[in-house]
Short mmCIF file of C-alpha atoms and ligand atoms in Angstrom, two decimals:
data_model
loop_
_atom_site.label_atom_id
_atom_site.label_comp_id
_atom_site.label_asym_id
_atom_site.label_seq_id
_atom_site.Cartn_x
_atom_site.Cartn_y
_atom_site.Cartn_z
CA MET A 1 -38.32 107.09 -18.10
CA SER A 2 -37.05 110.65 -17.56
CA SER A 3 -33.48 111.17 -16.43
CA HIS A 4 -34.83 112.85 -13.28
CA THR A 5 -36.75 109.69 -12.39
CA GLU A 6 -33.61 107.67 -13.07
CA SER A 7 -31.48 109.77 -10.75
CA LEU A 8 -34.17 109.58 -8.04
CA GLU A 9 -34.12 105.81 -8.40
CA ARG A 10 -30.34 105.78 -8.32
CA LEU A 11 -30.62 107.30 -4.84
CA GLY A 12 -33.55 105.08 -3.84
CA LEU A 13 -35.79 108.14 -3.37
CA ARG A 14 -39.56 108.01 -3.83
CA SER A 15 -39.79 111.79 -4.33
CA PRO A 16 -37.46 114.81 -4.38
CA VAL A 17 -38.45 115.90 -0.85
CA ILE A 18 -35.85 115.31 1.89
CA GLN A 19 -36.43 116.66 5.40
CA ALA A 20 -33.09 118.06 6.58
CA PRO A 21 -31.44 116.52 9.61
CA MET A 22 -31.69 119.13 12.38
CA ALA A 23 -29.53 118.28 15.35
CA GLY A 24 -30.69 119.86 18.58
CA GLY A 25 -34.24 118.56 18.78
CA GLY A 26 -36.11 119.81 15.71
CA ASP A 27 -36.27 116.46 13.94
CA THR A 28 -38.23 114.29 16.36
CA ALA A 29 -39.05 110.66 15.54
CA ALA A 30 -42.64 111.84 14.99
CA LEU A 31 -41.46 114.35 12.34
CA VAL A 32 -39.22 111.84 10.55
CA ALA A 33 -42.02 109.25 10.44
CA ALA A 34 -44.67 111.74 9.30
CA VAL A 35 -42.41 112.91 6.45
CA ASN A 36 -41.74 109.31 5.40
CA GLU A 37 -45.36 108.28 5.50
CA ALA A 38 -46.34 111.28 3.35
CA GLY A 39 -43.84 110.41 0.60
CA GLY A 40 -40.65 112.29 1.61
CA LEU A 41 -37.42 111.09 3.20
CA GLY A 42 -37.01 111.80 6.92
CA PHE A 43 -33.58 112.36 8.48
CA VAL A 44 -32.36 112.20 12.07
CA GLY A 45 -29.71 114.81 12.94
CA ALA A 46 -27.66 112.77 15.41
CA ALA A 47 -24.61 115.00 15.85
CA TYR A 48 -25.45 115.91 19.46
CA LEU A 49 -26.70 112.42 20.41
CA THR A 50 -24.68 109.73 22.18
CA ASP A 51 -24.52 106.24 20.72
CA ALA A 52 -27.21 105.09 23.18
CA GLN A 53 -29.45 108.01 22.24
CA ILE A 54 -28.99 107.24 18.53
CA ALA A 55 -30.10 103.65 19.18
CA GLU A 56 -33.10 104.87 21.18
CA ARG A 57 -34.14 107.49 18.61
CA THR A 58 -33.89 105.14 15.66
CA LEU A 59 -35.92 102.46 17.47
CA ASP A 60 -38.55 105.13 18.00
CA VAL A 61 -38.45 106.05 14.29
CA ARG A 62 -38.68 102.40 13.25
CA SER A 63 -41.66 101.81 15.56
CA ARG A 64 -43.48 104.57 13.63
CA THR A 65 -42.44 103.89 10.03
CA ALA A 66 -41.09 100.91 8.11
CA LEU A 67 -39.87 103.19 5.30
CA PRO A 68 -36.19 104.10 4.80
CA PHE A 69 -34.78 107.02 6.80
CA GLY A 70 -31.38 108.69 7.17
CA ILE A 71 -28.98 109.64 9.95
CA ASN A 72 -26.64 112.64 9.83
CA LEU A 73 -23.43 113.26 11.76
CA PHE A 74 -20.92 116.08 11.91
CA ALA A 75 -17.64 114.93 10.32
CA PRO A 76 -14.93 114.43 12.95
CA THR A 77 -13.40 117.80 13.85
CA PRO A 78 -9.94 118.35 15.34
CA ALA A 79 -9.97 119.34 19.03
CA PRO A 80 -9.86 123.12 19.44
CA GLY A 81 -6.43 124.57 20.23
CA PRO A 82 -5.57 126.76 23.24
CA VAL A 83 -8.20 129.39 23.98
CA PRO A 84 -6.63 132.78 24.76
CA MET A 85 -9.79 134.58 25.86
CA MET A 86 -11.67 132.00 27.95
CA ALA A 87 -12.31 134.47 30.79
CA ASP A 88 -13.70 137.06 28.34
CA ALA A 89 -15.95 134.46 26.72
CA LEU A 90 -17.36 133.45 30.11
CA ALA A 91 -17.78 137.07 31.17
CA ARG A 92 -19.66 137.85 27.98
CA VAL A 93 -22.37 135.24 28.59
CA ALA A 94 -22.47 135.54 32.41
CA PRO A 95 -25.07 138.38 32.55
CA PHE A 96 -27.47 136.25 30.49
CA TYR A 97 -26.97 133.27 32.81
CA ALA A 98 -27.82 135.59 35.72
CA GLU A 99 -30.87 136.99 33.93
CA LEU A 100 -32.26 133.47 33.57
CA GLY A 101 -31.49 132.66 37.23
CA LEU A 102 -28.73 130.15 36.36
CA PRO A 103 -25.49 129.71 38.37
CA ALA A 104 -22.41 131.37 36.79
CA PRO A 105 -21.17 129.64 33.61
CA GLU A 106 -18.39 127.07 33.95
CA THR A 107 -15.35 126.65 31.69
CA PRO A 108 -16.51 124.27 28.94
CA SER A 109 -14.40 121.25 28.07
CA HIS A 110 -14.06 119.15 24.92
CA SER A 111 -14.07 115.45 25.57
CA GLY A 112 -13.68 114.34 21.94
CA ASP A 113 -16.39 114.40 19.32
CA GLY A 114 -17.48 110.81 19.90
CA PHE A 115 -17.73 110.23 16.14
CA ASP A 116 -16.57 106.60 16.22
CA ARG A 117 -19.18 105.55 18.78
CA GLN A 118 -21.90 107.55 17.03
CA PHE A 119 -20.99 105.97 13.72
CA ALA A 120 -21.07 102.46 15.22
CA ALA A 121 -24.62 103.17 16.46
CA LEU A 122 -25.53 104.55 13.03
CA LEU A 123 -24.33 101.35 11.34
CA ASP A 124 -26.55 99.25 13.60
CA SER A 125 -29.56 101.57 13.37
CA GLY A 126 -31.19 100.22 10.22
CA ALA A 127 -30.85 103.62 8.53
CA ALA A 128 -30.72 103.57 4.73
CA TYR A 129 -28.82 106.87 4.37
CA TYR A 130 -25.72 108.25 6.11
CA SER A 131 -24.95 111.92 5.60
CA VAL A 132 -22.28 114.24 6.97
CA THR A 133 -21.74 117.95 7.20
CA PHE A 134 -18.66 120.03 8.26
CA GLY A 135 -16.24 117.81 6.33
CA LEU A 136 -15.49 114.66 4.42
CA PRO A 137 -16.85 111.39 5.78
CA PRO A 138 -13.87 109.30 6.98
CA ALA A 139 -12.91 106.74 4.29
CA ASP A 140 -13.56 103.74 6.54
CA SER A 141 -17.02 105.06 7.39
CA VAL A 142 -17.90 105.34 3.69
CA ALA A 143 -16.76 101.77 3.09
CA ALA A 144 -18.57 100.42 6.16
CA ALA A 145 -21.83 102.21 5.33
CA LYS A 146 -21.74 101.04 1.73
CA ALA A 147 -21.03 97.47 2.86
CA ARG A 148 -24.36 97.66 4.76
CA GLY A 149 -26.13 98.89 1.63
CA MET A 150 -26.46 102.47 2.88
CA ARG A 151 -26.23 105.45 0.59
CA VAL A 152 -23.71 108.09 1.64
CA LEU A 153 -24.30 111.84 1.24
CA GLY A 154 -22.00 114.79 1.96
CA THR A 155 -22.57 118.55 2.27
CA ALA A 156 -20.78 121.09 0.07
CA THR A 157 -20.97 124.87 -0.07
CA THR A 158 -18.60 125.30 -3.04
CA VAL A 159 -17.71 123.38 -6.19
CA ALA A 160 -14.31 122.45 -4.68
CA GLU A 161 -16.01 120.85 -1.68
CA ALA A 162 -18.41 118.96 -3.97
CA VAL A 163 -15.48 117.58 -5.97
CA ALA A 164 -13.68 116.53 -2.78
CA LEU A 165 -16.82 114.72 -1.62
CA GLU A 166 -17.22 112.95 -4.95
CA GLN A 167 -13.59 111.81 -4.72
CA ALA A 168 -14.30 110.56 -1.18
CA GLY A 169 -16.91 108.23 -2.68
CA VAL A 170 -20.25 109.75 -1.65
CA ASP A 171 -23.36 108.77 -3.64
CA ALA A 172 -24.72 112.32 -3.81
CA VAL A 173 -23.69 115.80 -2.81
CA ILE A 174 -25.93 118.19 -0.88
CA ALA A 175 -25.26 121.67 -2.32
CA GLN A 176 -25.98 124.02 0.59
CA GLY A 177 -26.57 127.61 -0.50
CA GLY A 178 -25.91 130.66 1.65
CA GLU A 179 -29.66 131.11 2.32
CA ALA A 180 -29.74 127.94 4.40
CA GLY A 181 -30.78 127.94 8.04
CA GLY A 182 -28.48 126.45 10.67
CA HIS A 183 -24.75 125.77 10.42
CA ARG A 184 -22.67 126.23 7.31
CA GLY A 185 -21.42 122.84 6.16
CA SER A 186 -18.22 124.34 4.73
CA PHE A 187 -14.90 122.58 5.23
CA ILE A 188 -12.52 124.25 2.76
CA GLY A 189 -11.72 127.88 3.56
CA ASP A 190 -13.65 130.20 5.85
CA PRO A 191 -17.23 128.92 6.41
CA ALA A 192 -18.48 132.48 6.87
CA ALA A 193 -17.11 133.45 3.46
CA ASN A 194 -18.60 130.52 1.50
CA LEU A 195 -22.03 132.05 0.99
CA VAL A 196 -22.79 131.25 -2.64
CA GLY A 197 -26.59 131.22 -3.05
CA THR A 198 -28.49 128.03 -3.92
CA MET A 199 -29.53 129.39 -7.34
CA ALA A 200 -25.88 129.95 -8.30
CA LEU A 201 -24.35 126.95 -6.53
CA VAL A 202 -26.55 124.09 -7.75
CA PRO A 203 -25.94 124.35 -11.52
CA GLN A 204 -22.21 124.97 -11.03
CA VAL A 205 -21.92 121.86 -8.86
CA ALA A 206 -24.17 119.85 -11.22
CA ASP A 207 -21.93 120.74 -14.17
CA VAL A 208 -18.80 119.46 -12.46
CA VAL A 209 -19.72 116.33 -10.50
CA GLY A 210 -20.97 113.06 -11.96
CA ILE A 211 -23.15 112.15 -8.98
CA PRO A 212 -26.67 113.42 -8.15
CA VAL A 213 -26.96 116.85 -6.51
CA ILE A 214 -29.39 117.65 -3.69
CA ALA A 215 -30.20 121.36 -3.44
CA SER A 216 -30.50 122.92 0.01
CA GLY A 217 -31.09 126.43 1.30
CA GLY A 218 -34.10 128.73 1.04
CA ILE A 219 -36.37 126.12 -0.58
CA MET A 220 -39.81 126.32 1.03
CA ASP A 221 -42.48 125.21 -1.46
CA GLY A 222 -43.20 123.58 -4.82
CA ARG A 223 -41.89 126.63 -6.67
CA GLY A 224 -38.50 126.28 -4.98
CA ILE A 225 -38.40 122.52 -5.54
CA ALA A 226 -39.26 122.86 -9.24
CA ALA A 227 -36.62 125.59 -9.57
CA ALA A 228 -33.98 123.37 -7.94
CA LEU A 229 -34.86 120.50 -10.29
CA ALA A 230 -34.62 122.90 -13.25
CA LEU A 231 -31.11 123.85 -12.09
CA GLY A 232 -30.03 120.22 -12.24
CA ALA A 233 -30.80 118.94 -8.75
CA THR A 234 -32.23 115.47 -8.25
CA ALA A 235 -33.83 116.30 -4.90
CA VAL A 236 -33.98 119.03 -2.26
CA GLN A 237 -33.12 119.04 1.44
CA MET A 238 -35.39 121.43 3.36
CA GLY A 239 -34.97 122.48 6.98
CA THR A 240 -36.74 125.70 7.95
CA VAL A 241 -40.08 124.76 6.39
CA PHE A 242 -40.26 121.69 8.66
CA LEU A 243 -39.42 123.60 11.85
CA THR A 244 -42.91 125.08 12.19
CA CYS A 245 -44.61 121.71 11.74
CA ASP A 246 -46.61 120.42 14.71
CA GLU A 247 -44.19 117.48 15.10
CA ALA A 248 -41.00 119.59 15.16
CA GLY A 249 -39.33 119.50 18.59
CA ILE A 250 -38.05 123.10 18.85
CA PRO A 251 -39.39 125.45 21.55
CA GLU A 252 -42.67 127.21 20.75
CA ALA A 253 -40.83 130.54 21.04
CA HIS A 254 -38.58 129.47 18.13
CA LYS A 255 -41.60 128.49 16.01
CA ALA A 256 -43.27 131.82 16.80
CA ALA A 257 -40.09 133.72 15.83
CA ILE A 258 -39.97 131.98 12.43
CA LEU A 259 -43.64 132.68 11.81
CA THR A 260 -43.27 136.40 12.52
CA ALA A 261 -39.78 137.30 11.24
CA ARG A 262 -39.03 138.97 7.93
CA GLU A 263 -36.74 137.60 5.22
CA ASP A 264 -34.07 140.21 6.03
CA GLN A 265 -33.91 139.38 9.75
CA THR A 266 -31.55 136.39 9.63
CA ARG A 267 -27.77 136.46 9.57
CA LEU A 268 -24.75 134.31 10.23
CA THR A 269 -23.53 134.14 13.80
CA ARG A 270 -20.86 132.32 15.80
CA ALA A 271 -22.36 133.48 19.11
CA PHE A 272 -24.16 130.23 19.98
CA SER A 273 -21.79 127.47 18.86
CA GLY A 274 -18.52 129.01 17.66
CA ARG A 275 -19.25 127.96 14.06
CA PRO A 276 -21.09 130.22 11.61
CA ALA A 277 -24.79 129.41 11.41
CA ARG A 278 -27.80 131.33 10.08
CA GLY A 279 -30.49 132.36 12.53
CA ILE A 280 -32.96 135.13 13.30
CA VAL A 281 -31.17 138.08 14.88
CA ASN A 282 -31.88 138.39 18.61
CA ARG A 283 -30.45 140.13 21.67
CA PHE A 284 -27.95 137.39 22.55
CA MET A 285 -26.48 137.38 19.05
CA GLU A 286 -26.08 141.14 19.01
CA ALA A 287 -24.60 141.37 22.50
CA VAL A 288 -22.17 138.44 22.35
CA GLU A 289 -20.65 138.83 18.91
CA ASP A 290 -18.32 141.81 18.90
CA PRO A 291 -16.26 142.30 15.72
CA ALA A 292 -13.68 144.12 17.86
CA ALA A 293 -13.13 141.00 20.04
CA PRO A 294 -13.84 137.91 17.91
CA ASP A 295 -11.87 135.65 20.27
CA ALA A 296 -14.42 136.28 23.02
CA VAL A 297 -16.54 133.72 21.20
CA LEU A 298 -14.95 130.28 21.73
CA PRO A 299 -14.22 127.88 18.86
CA PHE A 300 -16.75 125.14 18.05
CA PRO A 301 -17.76 123.03 19.95
CA LEU A 302 -16.67 124.88 23.13
CA GLN A 303 -19.01 127.85 22.60
CA ASN A 304 -21.81 125.37 21.95
CA ALA A 305 -21.13 123.71 25.31
CA LEU A 306 -20.86 127.12 27.00
CA THR A 307 -24.26 128.31 25.76
CA ARG A 308 -26.15 125.00 26.07
CA PRO A 309 -27.42 125.52 29.68
CA LEU A 310 -28.58 128.98 28.68
CA ARG A 311 -30.42 127.78 25.59
CA THR A 312 -32.06 124.93 27.49
CA ALA A 313 -33.30 127.28 30.23
CA ALA A 314 -34.44 129.85 27.66
CA GLY A 315 -36.43 127.20 25.79
CA LYS A 316 -38.26 126.22 28.98
CA ALA A 317 -38.90 129.86 29.88
CA GLY A 318 -40.04 130.79 26.36
CA ARG A 319 -37.31 133.45 26.08
CA ALA A 320 -36.59 133.74 22.34
CA GLU A 321 -33.93 136.42 22.94
CA PHE A 322 -31.53 133.72 24.26
CA LEU A 323 -32.35 130.90 21.82
CA SER A 324 -30.39 129.95 18.72
CA LEU A 325 -33.25 130.77 16.36
CA TRP A 326 -31.86 128.86 13.36
CA ALA A 327 -33.80 129.70 10.21
CA GLY A 328 -33.14 130.23 6.52
CA GLN A 329 -33.93 133.26 4.40
CA GLY A 330 -37.17 131.72 3.07
CA LEU A 331 -38.85 131.92 6.47
CA ARG A 332 -41.82 134.05 5.42
CA LEU A 333 -43.13 131.00 3.56
CA ALA A 334 -43.24 128.85 6.72
CA GLN A 335 -46.64 127.82 8.08
CA ARG A 336 -47.86 126.02 11.16
CA ARG A 337 -49.26 122.61 10.13
CA PRO A 338 -48.82 118.85 10.36
CA ALA A 339 -45.78 117.53 8.45
CA GLY A 340 -47.83 115.08 6.40
CA GLU A 341 -49.97 117.92 5.08
CA LEU A 342 -46.83 119.92 4.26
CA VAL A 343 -45.17 117.09 2.32
CA ALA A 344 -48.37 116.42 0.34
CA GLU A 345 -48.55 120.11 -0.55
CA LEU A 346 -44.86 120.22 -1.53
CA LEU A 347 -45.28 117.27 -3.89
CA HIS A 348 -48.49 118.63 -5.34
CA GLY A 349 -47.02 122.14 -5.66
CA THR A 350 -43.95 120.85 -7.50
CA GLU A 351 -46.08 118.99 -10.02
CA ALA A 352 -48.33 122.04 -10.49
CA VAL A 353 -45.32 124.24 -11.33
CA ARG A 354 -43.88 121.64 -13.70
CA ARG A 355 -47.23 121.43 -15.51
CA ARG A 356 -47.54 125.21 -15.65
CA LEU A 357 -44.08 125.42 -17.23
CA GLY A 358 -45.03 122.73 -19.72
CA GLY A 359 -42.54 120.12 -18.48
C1 LIG B 401 -32.52 124.06 13.06
C2 LIG B 401 -31.58 123.53 12.02
C3 LIG B 401 -30.67 122.54 12.37
C4 LIG B 401 -29.83 121.99 11.39
N1 LIG B 401 -29.01 120.96 11.75
C5 LIG B 401 -28.31 120.32 10.77
C6 LIG B 401 -27.60 119.11 11.07
O1 LIG B 401 -27.58 118.63 12.19
N2 LIG B 401 -26.92 118.52 10.05
C7 LIG B 401 -26.93 119.00 8.76
O2 LIG B 401 -26.33 118.40 7.88
N3 LIG B 401 -27.60 120.14 8.46
C8 LIG B 401 -28.29 120.79 9.43
N4 LIG B 401 -29.00 121.93 9.11
C9 LIG B 401 -28.92 122.48 7.74
C10 LIG B 401 -29.87 121.75 6.81
O3 LIG B 401 -29.35 120.49 6.46
C11 LIG B 401 -30.14 122.50 5.51
O4 LIG B 401 -28.94 122.74 4.82
C12 LIG B 401 -30.87 123.82 5.69
O5 LIG B 401 -31.91 123.71 6.63
C13 LIG B 401 -31.44 124.25 4.34
O6 LIG B 401 -31.90 125.56 4.38
P1 LIG B 401 -33.41 125.95 4.78
O7 LIG B 401 -33.42 125.92 6.27
O8 LIG B 401 -33.54 127.30 4.20
O9 LIG B 401 -34.33 124.91 4.20
C14 LIG B 401 -29.86 122.49 10.07
C15 LIG B 401 -30.75 123.50 9.73
C16 LIG B 401 -31.61 124.02 10.68
C17 LIG B 401 -32.60 125.10 10.26
#
């Protein structure tokens, strides 16, 4: 038995392919189930769901697949402090509200992150994996998940974060490179500064931690998966490549943007949520984020709440210029197709590369 097979088994994985949790609607129950049934591991990004919605979504997943799946949450974040430039932040997005025919934006409020209730729903969901991003999983959540037989995963963007996660008791660390689409998972230092690429990050993390490493960021096909395994990863967590699948729940305008953008057209932005995330550059990003007035973008999650009505309306109207077009740097390799077909091709492509390299 190869040591790669052993570390897959240690994590209870049937293959190295993990579909990234994608909070905000990308990872529908249909996507999670299709990934599972084709031999990957499907994940539900539940960070923006209430406890009732988590229960509903996981029932839906379980009605479609009996295979193990995961649930991801954002680690609890402290409530944002006083906001000096609230009026400026509202004024900056107001013209876009008007352009979409929406009433003027209202001051967003933060009513707590709801982590405890979300986690209680997660524990009862039947999920086999619990992962977090944006921080360490609270110690009692690690203990409770493990007591239910779940495996616990955490996201790191540096070696220091990976070590902190290992010390917190996770079963594996997701090493998220700077190429990755969506939010930076960083929790030590400035998230916008922690942009070590996947190729550099994975072996450095693998050399330091004693737990399996899951590579994430810019991996789009069998070549990328085989490369990640060669660097010492046990598995890969892929987001962007699943977003253009038929089952993905993002607006068609977002899928079209991924299928037509170039690899140099993504960048980090705080404009949509207040936390750095990688997406395809569009008009909203360019207009809202002004280096001369960084405080006119509210801290997470207030900016997220402020822009939500706009993003919802833009999705319905097919207006990509107002959507958070999250995507990683590998986007040219994305294709429109059913998720089952994609997973089969990923597994086949990985084996083909390994054979070609003589492994
Ligand atoms: C649309 C989108 C939403 C995401 N939402 C989450 C999330 O809720 N939780 C999480 O841990 N990671 C999230 N991520 C990051 C992924 O876990 C992963 O690190 C990233 O997709 C890997 O890079 P790739 O997109 O180049 O494959 C998201 C990524 C995207 C593209």
